[in-house]
Short mmCIF file of C-alpha atoms and ligand atoms in Angstrom, two decimals:
data_model
loop_
_atom_site.label_atom_id
_atom_site.label_comp_id
_atom_site.label_asym_id
_atom_site.label_seq_id
_atom_site.Cartn_x
_atom_site.Cartn_y
_atom_site.Cartn_z
CA UNK A 1 22.88 -0.71 19.98
CA UNK A 2 19.90 -3.24 20.40
CA UNK A 3 18.49 -3.76 16.80
CA UNK A 4 15.75 -6.14 16.92
CA UNK A 5 16.24 -8.62 14.02
CA UNK A 6 14.90 -11.51 14.26
CA UNK A 7 10.82 -11.79 15.78
CA UNK A 8 11.01 -14.06 18.71
CA UNK A 9 10.00 -16.95 17.62
CA UNK A 10 12.02 -19.52 19.11
CA UNK A 11 12.26 -21.83 15.72
CA UNK A 12 13.54 -18.55 13.77
CA UNK A 13 16.90 -19.04 14.33
CA UNK A 14 17.83 -18.36 10.50
CA UNK A 15 18.93 -14.64 9.34
CA UNK A 16 15.92 -13.25 7.46
CA UNK A 17 16.61 -11.85 4.08
CA UNK A 18 14.63 -8.54 5.32
CA UNK A 19 16.58 -8.22 8.14
CA UNK A 20 19.23 -5.27 8.26
CA UNK A 21 22.42 -7.16 9.32
CA UNK A 22 21.32 -9.17 6.00
CA UNK A 23 22.02 -5.95 4.18
CA UNK A 24 22.47 -2.56 5.53
CA UNK A 25 21.34 -0.29 2.88
CA UNK A 26 17.73 0.18 2.72
CA UNK A 27 16.46 -1.43 -0.82
CA UNK A 28 15.36 0.81 -3.58
CA UNK A 29 12.98 -0.36 -5.98
CA UNK A 30 12.58 -0.10 -9.59
CA UNK A 31 8.77 0.09 -10.46
CA UNK A 32 8.21 0.96 -13.97
CA UNK A 33 11.20 3.45 -13.44
CA UNK A 34 9.51 4.57 -10.48
CA UNK A 35 11.48 4.53 -7.09
CA UNK A 36 10.42 3.63 -4.10
CA UNK A 37 12.49 3.42 -0.94
CA UNK A 38 15.46 5.66 -0.30
CA UNK A 39 15.41 9.22 -0.34
CA UNK A 40 12.19 9.04 -3.11
CA UNK A 41 8.73 9.32 -1.47
CA UNK A 42 6.25 7.56 -3.17
CA UNK A 43 2.63 9.08 -2.87
CA UNK A 44 0.15 6.24 -4.49
CA UNK A 45 -3.60 7.12 -4.73
CA UNK A 46 -6.50 6.69 -6.43
CA UNK A 47 -10.02 4.57 -5.60
CA UNK A 48 -10.78 2.33 -2.76
CA UNK A 49 -12.30 0.15 -5.65
CA UNK A 50 -12.91 0.90 -9.42
CA UNK A 51 -16.70 1.73 -9.59
CA UNK A 52 -16.78 2.76 -13.21
CA UNK A 53 -14.49 3.91 -16.25
CA UNK A 54 -15.09 8.07 -15.49
CA UNK A 55 -14.67 7.54 -12.01
CA UNK A 56 -11.14 5.73 -12.40
CA UNK A 57 -9.93 8.22 -15.41
CA UNK A 58 -10.89 11.33 -14.19
CA UNK A 59 -8.57 9.89 -10.39
CA UNK A 60 -5.83 8.70 -12.01
CA UNK A 61 -5.88 12.84 -13.96
CA UNK A 62 -6.00 14.00 -11.00
CA UNK A 63 -3.36 12.07 -9.24
CA UNK A 64 -1.06 12.05 -11.99
CA UNK A 65 -1.21 15.81 -12.30
CA UNK A 66 -0.57 16.53 -8.97
CA UNK A 67 2.50 14.22 -8.50
CA UNK A 68 1.19 10.81 -7.72
CA UNK A 69 3.93 8.30 -8.26
CA UNK A 70 1.65 4.99 -8.43
CA UNK A 71 -1.95 4.23 -8.96
CA UNK A 72 -4.07 1.93 -6.67
CA UNK A 73 -7.75 0.38 -7.13
CA UNK A 74 -9.28 -2.20 -5.99
CA UNK A 75 -10.84 -4.45 -8.36
CA UNK A 76 -11.19 -7.60 -6.46
CA UNK A 77 -12.13 -6.51 -2.81
CA UNK A 78 -12.35 -7.88 0.39
CA UNK A 79 -15.42 -7.03 1.88
CA UNK A 80 -16.12 -8.01 5.61
CA UNK A 81 -19.63 -8.85 4.27
CA UNK A 82 -20.26 -10.93 1.72
CA UNK A 83 -23.18 -9.11 1.06
CA UNK A 84 -21.42 -5.71 0.29
CA UNK A 85 -19.56 -4.63 -3.38
CA UNK A 86 -17.00 -7.31 -4.06
CA UNK A 87 -15.43 -5.80 -6.84
CA UNK A 88 -16.15 -5.07 -10.63
CA UNK A 89 -13.27 -7.85 -10.96
CA UNK A 90 -11.65 -8.61 -14.67
CA UNK A 91 -13.89 -5.54 -15.60
CA UNK A 92 -12.23 -3.43 -13.06
CA UNK A 93 -8.99 -4.82 -14.16
CA UNK A 94 -9.61 -3.56 -18.15
CA UNK A 95 -10.37 0.15 -16.64
CA UNK A 96 -7.17 -0.18 -14.49
CA UNK A 97 -5.56 -0.84 -17.31
CA UNK A 98 -7.04 2.03 -19.25
CA UNK A 99 -6.42 4.09 -16.88
CA UNK A 100 -2.35 3.02 -16.93
CA UNK A 101 -2.62 3.33 -20.85
CA UNK A 102 -3.39 7.12 -20.36
CA UNK A 103 -1.37 8.49 -17.53
CA UNK A 104 1.34 6.31 -17.78
CA UNK A 105 0.71 5.44 -14.07
CA UNK A 106 2.02 2.19 -12.77
CA UNK A 107 -0.82 0.64 -10.85
CA UNK A 108 -0.84 -1.60 -7.68
CA UNK A 109 -3.96 -3.22 -7.02
CA UNK A 110 -5.10 -6.41 -4.64
CA UNK A 111 -4.66 -9.95 -5.27
CA UNK A 112 -6.90 -12.39 -3.09
CA UNK A 113 -6.99 -15.51 -4.73
CA UNK A 114 -4.22 -17.47 -6.49
CA UNK A 115 -6.91 -18.41 -9.34
CA UNK A 116 -6.92 -14.41 -10.48
CA UNK A 117 -3.39 -14.05 -10.13
CA UNK A 118 -2.62 -14.66 -13.88
CA UNK A 119 -4.92 -11.94 -14.89
CA UNK A 120 -4.12 -9.46 -12.47
CA UNK A 121 -0.39 -9.63 -13.42
CA UNK A 122 -1.83 -8.07 -16.79
CA UNK A 123 -2.23 -4.80 -14.97
CA UNK A 124 -1.11 -4.72 -11.92
CA UNK A 125 3.01 -3.01 -11.18
CA UNK A 126 2.32 -3.77 -8.06
CA UNK A 127 -0.06 -7.34 -6.67
CA UNK A 128 -1.18 -5.75 -3.36
CA UNK A 129 -1.74 -8.33 -0.15
CA UNK A 130 -4.21 -6.37 2.14
CA UNK A 131 -4.41 -6.96 5.69
CA UNK A 132 -6.73 -10.15 5.98
CA UNK A 133 -4.65 -11.99 3.49
CA UNK A 134 -1.30 -10.87 5.40
CA UNK A 135 -1.07 -14.35 6.96
CA UNK A 136 -2.10 -16.40 3.90
CA UNK A 137 1.31 -18.10 3.02
CA UNK A 138 0.46 -20.09 0.05
CA UNK A 139 -1.12 -17.03 -1.79
CA UNK A 140 1.98 -14.42 -0.29
CA UNK A 141 4.27 -17.74 -1.83
CA UNK A 142 2.27 -18.16 -5.01
CA UNK A 143 2.81 -13.86 -5.51
CA UNK A 144 6.93 -14.06 -4.08
CA UNK A 145 7.22 -16.58 -7.50
CA UNK A 146 5.69 -14.37 -10.08
CA UNK A 147 8.25 -12.06 -9.55
CA UNK A 148 5.94 -8.88 -9.64
CA UNK A 149 6.70 -5.86 -6.38
CA UNK A 150 4.11 -6.68 -3.98
CA UNK A 151 2.46 -4.03 -1.10
CA UNK A 152 1.84 -6.10 1.86
CA UNK A 153 -0.26 -4.61 4.45
CA UNK A 154 -0.02 -5.42 7.92
CA UNK A 155 -2.71 -7.24 9.47
CA UNK A 156 -5.39 -5.89 11.81
CA UNK A 157 -3.91 -7.40 14.80
CA UNK A 158 -0.46 -8.02 13.42
CA UNK A 159 2.85 -7.88 14.89
CA UNK A 160 5.47 -5.87 13.46
CA UNK A 161 7.52 -9.51 13.63
CA UNK A 162 4.60 -11.55 12.17
CA UNK A 163 4.30 -8.37 9.47
CA UNK A 164 8.27 -9.16 8.98
CA UNK A 165 7.61 -12.57 8.20
CA UNK A 166 5.10 -12.32 5.73
CA UNK A 167 7.05 -10.46 3.88
CA UNK A 168 9.90 -13.44 4.10
CA UNK A 169 7.41 -15.22 2.05
CA UNK A 170 7.80 -13.67 -0.75
CA UNK A 171 11.33 -12.59 0.05
CA UNK A 172 11.98 -16.65 0.09
CA UNK A 173 10.67 -17.29 -3.41
CA UNK A 174 13.72 -14.96 -4.51
CA UNK A 175 11.43 -12.04 -5.07
CA UNK A 176 13.06 -9.07 -3.13
CA UNK A 177 10.66 -6.48 -3.98
CA UNK A 178 8.36 -6.53 -1.21
CA UNK A 179 7.09 -3.13 0.28
CA UNK A 180 5.26 -3.12 4.40
CA UNK A 181 2.56 -0.90 5.11
CA UNK A 182 0.99 0.13 8.16
CA UNK A 183 -2.69 0.57 7.89
CA UNK A 184 -3.59 0.63 11.18
CA UNK A 185 -4.50 -1.63 14.16
CA UNK A 186 -7.19 -2.60 17.03
CA UNK A 187 -6.80 -1.20 20.06
CA UNK A 188 -9.05 -0.59 22.58
CA UNK A 189 -10.00 2.66 20.94
CA UNK A 190 -12.85 2.93 19.22
CA UNK A 191 -13.27 7.23 18.16
CA UNK A 192 -11.73 5.95 14.71
CA UNK A 193 -11.07 2.74 12.92
CA UNK A 194 -8.15 1.75 14.07
CA UNK A 195 -4.69 2.97 15.53
CA UNK A 196 -2.25 4.29 12.74
CA UNK A 197 0.73 2.50 14.85
CA UNK A 198 3.26 5.00 13.88
CA UNK A 199 6.57 3.67 15.22
CA UNK A 200 6.03 1.04 12.94
CA UNK A 201 7.98 3.58 11.04
CA UNK A 202 11.32 3.61 12.61
CA UNK A 203 11.17 0.46 14.10
CA UNK A 204 10.19 -1.56 10.90
CA UNK A 205 13.76 0.64 9.55
CA UNK A 206 15.42 -1.05 12.36
CA UNK A 207 14.66 -4.48 11.89
CA UNK A 208 14.54 -4.54 7.76
CA UNK A 209 15.87 -3.01 5.15
CA UNK A 210 12.74 -3.01 2.79
CA UNK A 211 10.07 0.67 1.69
CA UNK A 212 7.67 0.89 4.99
CA UNK A 213 5.02 2.94 3.50
CA UNK A 214 1.94 4.30 5.86
CA UNK A 215 -1.90 3.15 5.12
CA UNK A 216 -4.13 6.63 6.45
CA UNK A 217 -7.13 6.16 4.86
CA UNK A 218 -7.75 2.73 6.40
CA UNK A 219 -6.50 3.81 9.39
CA UNK A 220 -8.75 6.69 10.49
CA UNK A 221 -11.93 5.56 8.44
CA UNK A 222 -12.99 9.75 8.16
CA UNK A 223 -11.21 11.94 5.68
CA UNK A 224 -10.31 14.97 7.64
CA UNK A 225 -8.36 12.82 9.73
CA UNK A 226 -6.28 11.73 6.49
CA UNK A 227 -4.23 14.86 6.32
CA UNK A 228 -2.61 15.23 9.73
CA UNK A 229 -1.52 11.03 10.23
CA UNK A 230 -0.05 11.83 6.24
CA UNK A 231 2.07 14.65 7.14
CA UNK A 232 3.08 12.84 10.50
CA UNK A 233 3.76 9.62 8.78
CA UNK A 234 6.17 11.94 5.78
CA UNK A 235 7.65 13.29 8.62
CA UNK A 236 8.26 10.35 10.71
CA UNK A 237 10.32 8.78 7.74
CA UNK A 238 7.70 6.80 5.69
CA UNK A 239 9.09 5.78 2.03
CA UNK A 240 5.65 6.75 1.28
CA UNK A 241 1.77 7.11 1.95
CA UNK A 242 -1.06 4.68 -0.34
CA UNK A 243 -4.34 6.93 -0.05
CA UNK A 244 -7.54 6.85 -1.15
CA UNK A 245 -9.25 9.11 -3.45
CA UNK A 246 -12.56 10.05 -5.41
CA UNK A 247 -14.26 12.37 -7.48
CA UNK A 248 -17.13 12.08 -5.76
CA UNK A 249 -16.08 10.37 -2.20
CA UNK A 250 -19.71 11.28 -0.34
CA UNK A 251 -21.23 8.46 -3.43
CA UNK A 252 -18.47 5.54 -3.38
CA UNK A 253 -19.58 2.47 -3.22
CA UNK A 254 -17.38 1.48 -0.47
CA UNK A 255 -14.76 3.42 1.95
CA UNK A 256 -17.09 6.42 1.20
CA UNK A 257 -16.28 8.68 4.86
CA UNK A 258 -12.61 8.66 4.15
CA UNK A 259 -11.67 9.26 0.59
CA UNK A 260 -10.44 12.18 -0.34
CA UNK A 261 -12.10 14.01 -3.00
CA UNK A 262 -10.16 15.07 -6.50
CA UNK A 263 -10.56 18.58 -6.36
CA UNK A 264 -8.48 18.60 -2.54
CA UNK A 265 -5.43 15.59 -3.65
CA UNK A 266 -3.33 19.03 -5.12
CA UNK A 267 -2.78 20.45 -2.10
CA UNK A 268 -2.74 17.46 -0.39
CA UNK A 269 0.36 16.12 -2.01
CA UNK A 270 1.96 19.84 -2.04
CA UNK A 271 1.91 19.14 1.72
CA UNK A 272 2.57 15.67 2.18
CA UNK A 273 5.81 16.45 0.39
CA UNK A 274 7.17 19.25 2.32
CA UNK A 275 6.24 17.02 5.63
CA UNK A 276 8.23 14.68 3.80
CA UNK A 277 11.28 16.98 2.92
CA UNK A 278 11.16 16.88 6.73
CA UNK A 279 12.08 13.65 6.90
CA UNK A 280 14.95 14.08 4.11
CA UNK A 281 12.82 12.91 1.29
CA UNK A 282 11.06 13.86 -2.09
CA UNK A 283 8.19 13.30 -3.30
CA UNK A 284 9.40 11.24 -6.71
CA UNK A 285 7.82 12.71 -9.63
CA UNK A 286 8.62 12.19 -13.21
CA UNK A 287 11.57 14.17 -14.44
CA UNK A 288 10.72 16.88 -16.86
CA UNK A 289 12.49 16.79 -20.15
CA UNK A 290 15.37 19.71 -20.47
C1 LIG B 1 -7.65 -0.86 0.41
O1 LIG B 1 -6.51 -0.79 0.04
O2 LIG B 1 -8.63 -1.20 -0.07
C2 LIG B 1 -7.47 -2.37 1.74
C3 LIG B 1 -9.01 -3.09 1.77
O3 LIG B 1 -7.14 -2.48 2.93
P1 LIG B 1 -6.75 -3.23 4.22
O4 LIG B 1 -6.47 -4.40 3.57
O5 LIG B 1 -5.44 -2.68 4.51
O6 LIG B 1 -7.98 -2.99 5.13
MN1 LIG B 2 -10.53 1.11 0.49
#
Protein backbone atom coordinates (compact mmCIF):
# COMPACT_ATOMS: atom_id res chain seq x y z
CA UNK A 1 0.00 0.00 0.00
CA UNK A 2 1.41 3.37 -0.95
CA UNK A 3 0.47 6.14 1.40
CA UNK A 4 1.47 9.71 0.74
CA UNK A 5 3.11 10.63 3.98
CA UNK A 6 5.33 13.43 2.97
CA UNK A 7 4.70 16.32 0.65
CA UNK A 8 6.84 16.15 -2.43
CA UNK A 9 9.00 19.04 -1.36
CA UNK A 10 12.63 17.97 -1.70
CA UNK A 11 13.95 19.70 1.41
CA UNK A 12 11.20 18.11 3.46
CA UNK A 13 12.98 14.93 4.38
CA UNK A 14 11.70 15.12 7.94
CA UNK A 15 9.02 12.98 9.48
CA UNK A 16 5.96 15.15 9.88
CA UNK A 17 4.36 15.36 13.31
CA UNK A 18 0.96 15.15 11.62
CA UNK A 19 1.86 12.01 9.67
CA UNK A 20 0.07 8.72 10.09
CA UNK A 21 3.52 7.18 10.45
CA UNK A 22 4.16 9.31 13.52
CA UNK A 23 0.87 8.28 15.08
CA UNK A 24 -1.27 5.45 13.73
CA UNK A 25 -4.34 6.23 15.81
CA UNK A 26 -6.59 9.17 14.92
CA UNK A 27 -6.15 12.19 17.16
CA UNK A 28 -9.19 12.91 19.31
CA UNK A 29 -9.35 16.46 20.63
CA UNK A 30 -11.06 17.51 23.81
CA UNK A 31 -12.55 20.96 23.23
CA UNK A 32 -13.94 22.11 26.57
CA UNK A 33 -15.32 18.61 27.14
CA UNK A 34 -16.48 18.00 23.57
CA UNK A 35 -14.69 15.34 21.57
CA UNK A 36 -13.60 16.05 18.01
CA UNK A 37 -12.15 13.16 16.00
CA UNK A 38 -12.22 9.39 16.34
CA UNK A 39 -15.79 8.10 16.34
CA UNK A 40 -17.29 11.46 17.25
CA UNK A 41 -18.83 13.80 14.71
CA UNK A 42 -18.66 17.53 15.48
CA UNK A 43 -21.35 19.88 14.23
CA UNK A 44 -19.97 23.41 14.37
CA UNK A 45 -22.65 25.97 13.60
CA UNK A 46 -23.27 29.69 13.82
CA UNK A 47 -23.37 32.87 11.80
CA UNK A 48 -20.71 34.01 9.39
CA UNK A 49 -20.16 37.12 11.42
CA UNK A 50 -21.34 38.45 14.74
CA UNK A 51 -23.81 41.25 13.96
CA UNK A 52 -25.86 41.92 17.07
CA UNK A 53 -26.73 40.54 20.49
CA UNK A 54 -30.08 39.14 19.35
CA UNK A 55 -28.62 37.59 16.22
CA UNK A 56 -25.87 35.80 18.12
CA UNK A 57 -27.95 34.65 21.07
CA UNK A 58 -30.91 33.49 18.94
CA UNK A 59 -28.59 31.46 16.74
CA UNK A 60 -26.61 30.01 19.64
CA UNK A 61 -29.77 28.91 21.47
CA UNK A 62 -31.21 27.30 18.33
CA UNK A 63 -28.11 25.39 17.29
CA UNK A 64 -27.54 24.29 20.88
CA UNK A 65 -31.09 22.91 21.04
CA UNK A 66 -30.56 21.06 17.75
CA UNK A 67 -27.44 19.36 19.10
CA UNK A 68 -24.57 21.45 17.75
CA UNK A 69 -21.21 20.63 19.29
CA UNK A 70 -19.52 24.03 18.99
CA UNK A 71 -20.59 27.58 18.09
CA UNK A 72 -18.92 29.55 15.31
CA UNK A 73 -18.98 33.28 14.61
CA UNK A 74 -16.49 35.80 13.34
CA UNK A 75 -15.60 39.04 15.12
CA UNK A 76 -12.70 39.73 12.78
CA UNK A 77 -13.64 39.00 9.17
CA UNK A 78 -11.34 38.50 6.19
CA UNK A 79 -13.29 40.39 3.50
CA UNK A 80 -12.28 40.46 -0.12
CA UNK A 81 -13.08 44.18 -0.31
CA UNK A 82 -11.56 46.56 2.24
CA UNK A 83 -14.80 48.59 1.99
CA UNK A 84 -16.95 45.66 3.19
CA UNK A 85 -17.93 45.16 6.85
CA UNK A 86 -14.82 43.99 8.68
CA UNK A 87 -16.47 42.55 11.82
CA UNK A 88 -17.45 43.99 15.20
CA UNK A 89 -14.02 43.27 16.69
CA UNK A 90 -13.89 43.52 20.50
CA UNK A 91 -17.64 44.02 20.74
CA UNK A 92 -18.11 40.84 18.71
CA UNK A 93 -15.88 38.94 21.13
CA UNK A 94 -17.97 40.21 24.03
CA UNK A 95 -21.15 38.92 22.37
CA UNK A 96 -19.53 35.54 21.71
CA UNK A 97 -18.62 35.35 25.40
CA UNK A 98 -22.25 36.00 26.24
CA UNK A 99 -23.42 33.23 23.88
CA UNK A 100 -20.94 30.85 25.48
CA UNK A 101 -22.00 31.77 29.01
CA UNK A 102 -25.64 31.23 28.16
CA UNK A 103 -25.48 28.05 26.06
CA UNK A 104 -22.28 26.42 27.29
CA UNK A 105 -21.21 25.97 23.66
CA UNK A 106 -17.46 26.30 23.11
CA UNK A 107 -16.53 29.05 20.66
CA UNK A 108 -14.75 28.85 17.29
CA UNK A 109 -13.67 32.25 16.01
CA UNK A 110 -11.17 33.55 13.51
CA UNK A 111 -7.88 35.26 14.25
CA UNK A 112 -6.31 37.24 11.42
CA UNK A 113 -3.78 39.34 13.29
CA UNK A 114 -1.49 38.37 16.16
CA UNK A 115 -2.22 41.75 17.75
CA UNK A 116 -5.79 40.55 18.42
CA UNK A 117 -4.76 37.14 19.74
CA UNK A 118 -4.72 37.97 23.44
CA UNK A 119 -8.27 39.35 23.37
CA UNK A 120 -9.54 36.48 21.21
CA UNK A 121 -8.04 33.90 23.56
CA UNK A 122 -10.25 35.28 26.34
CA UNK A 123 -13.28 33.74 24.61
CA UNK A 124 -12.09 31.28 21.94
CA UNK A 125 -11.98 27.55 22.55
CA UNK A 126 -10.78 27.03 18.97
CA UNK A 127 -8.86 29.58 16.90
CA UNK A 128 -9.87 29.57 13.26
CA UNK A 129 -7.23 30.29 10.64
CA UNK A 130 -9.13 31.32 7.54
CA UNK A 131 -8.42 30.08 4.05
CA UNK A 132 -6.69 33.33 3.15
CA UNK A 133 -4.30 33.03 6.06
CA UNK A 134 -3.47 29.35 5.68
CA UNK A 135 0.02 30.28 4.58
CA UNK A 136 0.55 33.10 7.06
CA UNK A 137 3.36 31.26 8.77
CA UNK A 138 4.11 33.76 11.53
CA UNK A 139 0.42 33.71 12.49
CA UNK A 140 0.38 29.89 12.46
CA UNK A 141 3.45 29.72 14.71
CA UNK A 142 1.94 32.23 17.12
CA UNK A 143 -1.39 30.39 17.44
CA UNK A 144 0.70 27.24 17.85
CA UNK A 145 2.48 28.82 20.82
CA UNK A 146 -0.85 29.87 22.35
CA UNK A 147 -1.67 26.20 23.03
CA UNK A 148 -5.30 26.82 22.05
CA UNK A 149 -6.83 24.29 19.58
CA UNK A 150 -6.60 25.52 15.99
CA UNK A 151 -8.92 24.94 13.02
CA UNK A 152 -7.04 25.51 9.76
CA UNK A 153 -8.99 26.05 6.58
CA UNK A 154 -7.52 24.97 3.28
CA UNK A 155 -6.34 27.87 1.15
CA UNK A 156 -8.34 28.76 -1.95
CA UNK A 157 -5.64 27.33 -4.20
CA UNK A 158 -3.67 25.18 -1.79
CA UNK A 159 -2.77 21.54 -2.22
CA UNK A 160 -3.41 19.05 0.55
CA UNK A 161 0.34 18.83 1.13
CA UNK A 162 0.44 22.59 1.69
CA UNK A 163 -2.47 22.32 4.13
CA UNK A 164 -0.67 19.60 6.06
CA UNK A 165 2.50 21.70 6.18
CA UNK A 166 0.48 24.64 7.51
CA UNK A 167 -0.67 22.34 10.32
CA UNK A 168 2.97 21.45 10.96
CA UNK A 169 3.68 25.10 11.80
CA UNK A 170 1.25 24.74 14.72
CA UNK A 171 2.36 21.25 15.74
CA UNK A 172 6.00 22.30 15.66
CA UNK A 173 5.27 24.73 18.52
CA UNK A 174 4.12 21.81 20.67
CA UNK A 175 0.41 22.36 19.99
CA UNK A 176 -1.10 19.06 18.90
CA UNK A 177 -4.70 20.25 18.79
CA UNK A 178 -5.24 20.93 15.11
CA UNK A 179 -8.35 20.38 12.99
CA UNK A 180 -8.04 20.46 9.19
CA UNK A 181 -10.90 21.90 7.14
CA UNK A 182 -11.77 21.45 3.47
CA UNK A 183 -13.79 24.51 2.38
CA UNK A 184 -13.69 24.36 -1.40
CA UNK A 185 -10.99 25.30 -3.86
CA UNK A 186 -10.72 27.42 -6.98
CA UNK A 187 -11.29 25.53 -10.22
CA UNK A 188 -12.46 26.53 -13.70
CA UNK A 189 -16.08 25.89 -12.65
CA UNK A 190 -18.12 29.04 -12.05
CA UNK A 191 -21.59 27.57 -11.46
CA UNK A 192 -20.95 27.65 -7.70
CA UNK A 193 -18.61 29.59 -5.47
CA UNK A 194 -15.84 27.02 -4.99
CA UNK A 195 -15.40 23.34 -5.80
CA UNK A 196 -15.81 21.20 -2.70
CA UNK A 197 -13.03 18.64 -2.81
CA UNK A 198 -14.53 15.73 -0.91
CA UNK A 199 -11.65 13.48 -1.92
CA UNK A 200 -9.66 15.52 0.57
CA UNK A 201 -11.38 13.62 3.39
CA UNK A 202 -10.07 10.10 2.71
CA UNK A 203 -6.76 11.39 1.36
CA UNK A 204 -6.03 13.60 4.38
CA UNK A 205 -6.98 10.60 6.49
CA UNK A 206 -4.21 8.63 4.74
CA UNK A 207 -1.76 11.47 5.20
CA UNK A 208 -2.45 12.50 8.78
CA UNK A 209 -3.91 11.49 12.11
CA UNK A 210 -5.59 14.90 12.58
CA UNK A 211 -9.38 15.38 12.52
CA UNK A 212 -10.72 16.46 9.13
CA UNK A 213 -13.87 18.54 8.83
CA UNK A 214 -15.74 20.14 5.92
CA UNK A 215 -17.23 23.61 5.43
CA UNK A 216 -20.06 23.21 2.89
CA UNK A 217 -21.24 26.84 3.31
CA UNK A 218 -18.25 28.66 1.85
CA UNK A 219 -17.75 26.05 -0.85
CA UNK A 220 -21.36 26.25 -2.02
CA UNK A 221 -22.04 29.96 -1.75
CA UNK A 222 -25.80 29.29 -1.74
CA UNK A 223 -27.87 27.47 0.83
CA UNK A 224 -29.61 24.98 -1.49
CA UNK A 225 -26.29 23.20 -1.94
CA UNK A 226 -25.37 23.08 1.73
CA UNK A 227 -27.47 20.07 2.77
CA UNK A 228 -26.45 17.73 -0.08
CA UNK A 229 -22.77 18.60 0.36
CA UNK A 230 -23.05 18.16 4.13
CA UNK A 231 -24.59 14.72 3.71
CA UNK A 232 -21.90 13.74 1.24
CA UNK A 233 -19.12 14.98 3.51
CA UNK A 234 -20.51 13.18 6.54
CA UNK A 235 -21.03 9.95 4.61
CA UNK A 236 -17.49 10.22 3.21
CA UNK A 237 -16.13 10.08 6.74
CA UNK A 238 -15.58 13.70 7.78
CA UNK A 239 -15.04 14.21 11.50
CA UNK A 240 -17.39 17.15 11.45
CA UNK A 241 -18.94 20.04 9.61
CA UNK A 242 -18.69 23.78 10.11
CA UNK A 243 -21.80 25.45 8.76
CA UNK A 244 -23.22 28.97 8.69
CA UNK A 245 -26.60 29.60 10.32
CA UNK A 246 -28.46 32.90 10.77
CA UNK A 247 -31.90 33.87 12.16
CA UNK A 248 -32.74 35.85 8.98
CA UNK A 249 -30.14 34.81 6.42
CA UNK A 250 -31.34 37.11 3.65
CA UNK A 251 -30.60 40.08 5.89
CA UNK A 252 -27.14 38.84 6.89
CA UNK A 253 -24.34 41.40 6.57
CA UNK A 254 -22.09 38.89 4.88
CA UNK A 255 -22.55 35.56 3.11
CA UNK A 256 -26.34 36.06 3.03
CA UNK A 257 -26.97 33.59 0.20
CA UNK A 258 -25.30 30.63 1.86
CA UNK A 259 -26.36 30.78 5.50
CA UNK A 260 -29.00 28.29 6.65
CA UNK A 261 -32.04 29.65 8.44
CA UNK A 262 -32.23 28.95 12.17
CA UNK A 263 -35.68 27.44 11.61
CA UNK A 264 -34.27 24.85 9.22
CA UNK A 265 -31.38 23.82 11.42
CA UNK A 266 -33.10 21.16 13.52
CA UNK A 267 -33.98 19.10 10.48
CA UNK A 268 -30.56 19.75 8.96
CA UNK A 269 -28.78 18.48 12.09
CA UNK A 270 -30.87 15.30 12.17
CA UNK A 271 -30.10 14.51 8.56
CA UNK A 272 -26.39 15.19 8.95
CA UNK A 273 -26.30 12.99 12.06
CA UNK A 274 -27.88 10.23 9.96
CA UNK A 275 -25.25 10.58 7.25
CA UNK A 276 -22.46 10.60 9.84
CA UNK A 277 -23.86 7.35 11.21
CA UNK A 278 -23.47 5.82 7.74
CA UNK A 279 -19.73 6.40 8.12
CA UNK A 280 -19.74 4.99 11.66
CA UNK A 281 -19.69 8.31 13.49
CA UNK A 282 -21.95 9.61 16.19
CA UNK A 283 -22.89 13.26 16.47
CA UNK A 284 -21.32 14.38 19.74
CA UNK A 285 -24.12 15.31 22.08
CA UNK A 286 -23.87 16.32 25.65
CA UNK A 287 -24.52 13.35 27.92
CA UNK A 288 -28.00 13.68 29.41
CA UNK A 289 -27.79 13.15 33.19
CA UNK A 290 -29.61 9.96 34.25
C1 LIG B 1 -15.53 31.95 7.44
O1 LIG B 1 -15.48 30.84 7.99
O2 LIG B 1 -16.37 32.81 7.75
C2 LIG B 1 -14.61 32.24 6.33
C3 LIG B 1 -14.34 33.48 5.95
O3 LIG B 1 -14.12 31.13 5.74
P1 LIG B 1 -12.93 30.93 4.67
O4 LIG B 1 -11.69 31.42 5.35
O5 LIG B 1 -12.95 29.46 4.44
O6 LIG B 1 -13.29 31.73 3.46
MN1 LIG C 1 -18.77 33.38 5.89
